[in-house]
Amino acid sequence: MTLETWLVYLAASIGLSLTPGPNGLLALTHGALYGPGRTLATIGGGALGFMGVIGLSMFGIASVLSLAGELLLVMKVVGGLYLVWLGVQVWRSPAPGGGFGALEGGASGWAMARQGLLSALANPKAILFFAAFLPQFIDPAASLWWQFVIMAVTFALVECLTELLIAGFAGRLSGWLARSGRGFNRACGGVFMLIGAWLPLSRSS
């Protein structure tokens, strides 16, 4: 991959990361509930999930999914159910009125990382999206593995920085959340549930 191609890919990755999605919303929610520091586990899990999605897209799983409509529907239903379940958990989370320390035991680092990972993997349409997005930057004459490493690490770092900024922004809202934390949790949880309900009904293409 040439430097010019990588710079274009970097710019595209930044634009993609700034597009609202489940992982950005999860970083916002965890940043508000647990603080930016603990949200690093969520962000790391999500980055690992996106690297997996990029790998699946680059190495041919996307073409299988595009041909097997029934398999894609099953993955949509499973992903949608997970997002609905996650929305219920966020809805029921305690309001962060006592500060971040009051929620210290609310979720383990592993549980937060797992939620970030599964949120990145829950939407199979992401695989199809990356399957259309990545070929624009692939050099067929170069090593596919090496290009995968460059693209996956680049996107993961961009996504981590974007979500860290989102979590930090949420952390600055502690005064407002002390007053309106329950409403914030229910709004975020409701969005997760809406995304989960919409996912199986969305078109495959």
Tab-separated table of C-alpha atoms in Angstrom:
chain	number	residue	atom	x	y	z
A	1	MET	CA	0.000	0.000	0.000
A	2	THR	CA	1.465	3.357	-1.032
A	3	LEU	CA	1.533	6.338	1.314
A	4	GLU	CA	-0.981	8.196	-0.875
A	5	THR	CA	-3.409	5.263	-0.770
A	6	TRP	CA	-2.994	4.936	2.988
A	7	LEU	CA	-3.712	8.640	3.526
A	8	VAL	CA	-6.935	8.358	1.537
A	9	TYR	CA	-7.875	5.248	3.520
A	10	LEU	CA	-7.086	7.097	6.762
A	11	ALA	CA	-9.365	9.973	5.787
A	12	ALA	CA	-12.143	7.538	4.844
A	13	SER	CA	-11.705	5.692	8.150
A	14	ILE	CA	-12.010	8.936	10.109
A	15	GLY	CA	-15.225	9.784	8.270
A	16	LEU	CA	-16.598	6.308	8.892
A	17	SER	CA	-15.722	6.406	12.602
A	18	LEU	CA	-17.495	9.741	13.006
A	19	THR	CA	-20.706	8.206	11.632
A	20	PRO	CA	-23.039	7.382	14.571
A	21	GLY	CA	-23.319	3.677	15.329
A	22	PRO	CA	-23.837	1.169	18.172
A	23	ASN	CA	-20.196	1.250	19.335
A	24	GLY	CA	-20.080	5.041	19.517
A	25	LEU	CA	-23.326	5.010	21.480
A	26	LEU	CA	-21.933	2.321	23.794
A	27	ALA	CA	-18.785	4.405	24.392
A	28	LEU	CA	-20.991	7.404	25.204
A	29	THR	CA	-23.111	5.362	27.636
A	30	HIS	CA	-20.181	3.673	29.391
A	31	GLY	CA	-18.293	6.970	29.497
A	32	ALA	CA	-21.225	8.512	31.347
A	33	LEU	CA	-21.758	5.536	33.662
A	34	TYR	CA	-18.190	4.526	34.485
A	35	GLY	CA	-15.893	7.320	33.308
A	36	PRO	CA	-13.504	7.503	30.347
A	37	GLY	CA	-10.792	5.422	32.039
A	38	ARG	CA	-12.890	2.321	32.556
A	39	THR	CA	-14.474	2.766	29.126
A	40	LEU	CA	-11.088	1.909	27.602
A	41	ALA	CA	-12.080	-1.750	28.074
A	42	THR	CA	-15.238	-1.190	26.002
A	43	ILE	CA	-13.285	0.660	23.339
A	44	GLY	CA	-10.606	-2.038	23.171
A	45	GLY	CA	-13.198	-4.780	22.788
A	46	GLY	CA	-14.902	-2.847	20.002
A	47	ALA	CA	-11.601	-2.285	18.183
A	48	LEU	CA	-10.883	-6.012	18.325
A	49	GLY	CA	-14.354	-6.697	16.937
A	50	PHE	CA	-13.860	-4.279	14.037
A	51	MET	CA	-10.531	-5.906	13.208
A	52	GLY	CA	-12.363	-9.227	13.068
A	53	VAL	CA	-15.033	-7.746	10.784
A	54	ILE	CA	-12.344	-6.348	8.468
A	55	GLY	CA	-10.642	-9.744	8.385
A	56	LEU	CA	-13.882	-11.535	7.569
A	57	SER	CA	-14.608	-9.056	4.796
A	58	MET	CA	-11.156	-9.217	3.230
A	59	PHE	CA	-10.910	-12.999	3.261
A	60	GLY	CA	-14.174	-13.841	1.555
A	61	ILE	CA	-16.869	-14.367	4.199
A	62	ALA	CA	-18.804	-11.391	2.813
A	63	SER	CA	-19.284	-13.076	-0.554
A	64	VAL	CA	-20.686	-16.158	1.187
A	65	LEU	CA	-23.121	-14.030	3.187
A	66	SER	CA	-24.236	-12.131	0.087
A	67	LEU	CA	-25.112	-15.424	-1.609
A	68	ALA	CA	-26.691	-17.142	1.393
A	69	GLY	CA	-29.649	-14.919	2.175
A	70	GLU	CA	-30.967	-17.281	4.872
A	71	LEU	CA	-27.648	-17.196	6.734
A	72	LEU	CA	-27.573	-13.421	6.626
A	73	LEU	CA	-31.131	-13.297	7.991
A	74	VAL	CA	-30.160	-15.596	10.885
A	75	MET	CA	-27.163	-13.376	11.685
A	76	LYS	CA	-29.382	-10.291	11.538
A	77	VAL	CA	-31.879	-11.819	13.974
A	78	VAL	CA	-29.147	-12.919	16.393
A	79	GLY	CA	-27.421	-9.537	16.171
A	80	GLY	CA	-30.711	-7.705	16.616
A	81	LEU	CA	-31.608	-9.750	19.691
A	82	TYR	CA	-28.229	-8.995	21.239
A	83	LEU	CA	-28.650	-5.251	20.686
A	84	VAL	CA	-32.151	-5.371	22.189
A	85	TRP	CA	-30.752	-7.236	25.221
A	86	LEU	CA	-27.963	-4.668	25.522
A	87	GLY	CA	-30.545	-1.876	25.345
A	88	VAL	CA	-32.492	-3.445	28.217
A	89	GLN	CA	-29.306	-3.591	30.315
A	90	VAL	CA	-28.526	0.066	29.594
A	91	TRP	CA	-32.144	1.044	30.315
A	92	ARG	CA	-31.956	-0.652	33.724
A	93	SER	CA	-28.522	0.786	34.643
A	94	PRO	CA	-28.447	3.000	37.740
A	95	ALA	CA	-28.272	6.728	37.191
A	96	PRO	CA	-24.700	7.991	37.616
A	97	GLY	CA	-25.746	10.479	40.255
A	98	GLY	CA	-23.132	9.468	42.799
A	99	GLY	CA	-20.152	10.005	40.502
A	100	PHE	CA	-18.132	7.392	38.701
A	101	GLY	CA	-16.774	5.846	41.914
A	102	ALA	CA	-20.286	4.896	43.014
A	103	LEU	CA	-20.514	2.636	39.964
A	104	GLU	CA	-17.127	0.973	40.459
A	105	GLY	CA	-18.630	-2.469	40.805
A	106	GLY	CA	-21.300	-1.988	38.171
A	107	ALA	CA	-19.477	-3.901	35.464
A	108	SER	CA	-16.153	-5.684	35.212
A	109	GLY	CA	-13.569	-4.701	32.627
A	110	TRP	CA	-14.083	-8.041	30.885
A	111	ALA	CA	-17.861	-7.533	30.725
A	112	MET	CA	-17.405	-4.066	29.221
A	113	ALA	CA	-14.845	-5.350	26.688
A	114	ARG	CA	-17.209	-8.174	25.744
A	115	GLN	CA	-20.035	-5.717	25.133
A	116	GLY	CA	-17.794	-3.620	22.888
A	117	LEU	CA	-16.650	-6.715	20.975
A	118	LEU	CA	-20.153	-8.080	20.451
A	119	SER	CA	-21.534	-4.671	19.445
A	120	ALA	CA	-18.960	-4.500	16.655
A	121	LEU	CA	-19.779	-8.035	15.528
A	122	ALA	CA	-23.553	-7.879	16.026
A	123	ASN	CA	-24.394	-6.222	12.709
A	124	PRO	CA	-23.566	-8.523	9.760
A	125	LYS	CA	-24.230	-5.648	7.346
A	126	ALA	CA	-20.907	-4.213	8.566
A	127	ILE	CA	-19.162	-7.173	6.916
A	128	LEU	CA	-20.917	-6.412	3.632
A	129	PHE	CA	-20.084	-2.723	3.989
A	130	PHE	CA	-16.385	-3.365	4.518
A	131	ALA	CA	-16.462	-5.846	1.645
A	132	ALA	CA	-17.507	-2.966	-0.629
A	133	PHE	CA	-15.281	-0.381	1.099
A	134	LEU	CA	-11.934	-2.181	1.396
A	135	PRO	CA	-11.395	-3.304	-2.228
A	136	GLN	CA	-11.019	0.361	-3.209
A	137	PHE	CA	-7.661	0.329	-1.398
A	138	ILE	CA	-6.361	-3.208	-1.984
A	139	ASP	CA	-3.381	-3.788	-4.253
A	140	PRO	CA	-3.866	-7.289	-5.758
A	141	ALA	CA	-0.129	-7.542	-6.469
A	142	ALA	CA	0.845	-7.062	-2.802
A	143	SER	CA	0.483	-9.348	0.215
A	144	LEU	CA	-3.153	-9.484	1.337
A	145	TRP	CA	-2.109	-10.308	4.912
A	146	TRP	CA	0.168	-7.276	5.143
A	147	GLN	CA	-2.540	-5.011	3.748
A	148	PHE	CA	-5.020	-6.508	6.248
A	149	VAL	CA	-2.675	-5.621	9.121
A	150	ILE	CA	-2.271	-2.032	7.893
A	151	MET	CA	-5.993	-1.495	7.248
A	152	ALA	CA	-7.204	-3.223	10.415
A	153	VAL	CA	-4.748	-1.468	12.728
A	154	THR	CA	-5.373	1.917	11.092
A	155	PHE	CA	-9.149	1.650	11.429
A	156	ALA	CA	-8.903	0.251	14.979
A	157	LEU	CA	-6.712	3.158	16.119
A	158	VAL	CA	-8.992	5.727	14.496
A	159	GLU	CA	-12.050	4.102	16.064
A	160	CYS	CA	-10.364	3.961	19.492
A	161	LEU	CA	-9.461	7.667	19.397
A	162	THR	CA	-12.951	8.630	18.224
A	163	GLU	CA	-14.694	6.598	20.921
A	164	LEU	CA	-12.259	7.852	23.582
A	165	LEU	CA	-13.209	11.429	22.667
A	166	ILE	CA	-16.895	10.469	22.881
A	167	ALA	CA	-16.377	8.824	26.291
A	168	GLY	CA	-14.425	11.850	27.526
A	169	PHE	CA	-17.220	14.156	26.402
A	170	ALA	CA	-19.720	12.025	28.310
A	171	GLY	CA	-17.478	12.189	31.387
A	172	ARG	CA	-17.769	15.988	31.406
A	173	LEU	CA	-21.545	15.730	31.742
A	174	SER	CA	-21.493	14.303	35.273
A	175	GLY	CA	-23.355	17.314	36.744
A	176	TRP	CA	-26.180	17.055	34.230
A	177	LEU	CA	-26.264	13.267	34.568
A	178	ALA	CA	-26.653	13.604	38.325
A	179	ARG	CA	-29.966	15.273	37.595
A	180	SER	CA	-31.060	13.416	34.458
A	181	GLY	CA	-29.122	10.150	34.547
A	182	ARG	CA	-32.114	7.831	34.438
A	183	GLY	CA	-33.528	9.623	31.423
A	184	PHE	CA	-30.138	9.447	29.688
A	185	ASN	CA	-29.908	5.684	30.310
A	186	ARG	CA	-33.422	5.110	29.019
A	187	ALA	CA	-32.802	7.212	25.914
A	188	CYS	CA	-29.592	5.307	25.071
A	189	GLY	CA	-31.193	1.961	25.909
A	190	GLY	CA	-34.184	2.819	23.743
A	191	VAL	CA	-31.911	3.617	20.787
A	192	PHE	CA	-30.159	0.250	21.173
A	193	MET	CA	-33.513	-1.527	21.246
A	194	LEU	CA	-34.714	0.349	18.145
A	195	ILE	CA	-31.532	-0.558	16.250
A	196	GLY	CA	-31.921	-4.184	17.321
A	197	ALA	CA	-35.552	-4.279	16.211
A	198	TRP	CA	-34.737	-2.596	12.873
A	199	LEU	CA	-31.788	-4.819	12.010
A	200	PRO	CA	-33.721	-8.009	11.022
A	201	LEU	CA	-36.179	-5.908	8.995
A	202	SER	CA	-33.520	-4.064	6.999
A	203	ARG	CA	-32.699	-5.036	3.434
A	204	SER	CA	-29.829	-7.429	2.800
A	205	SER	CA	-28.215	-5.185	0.190
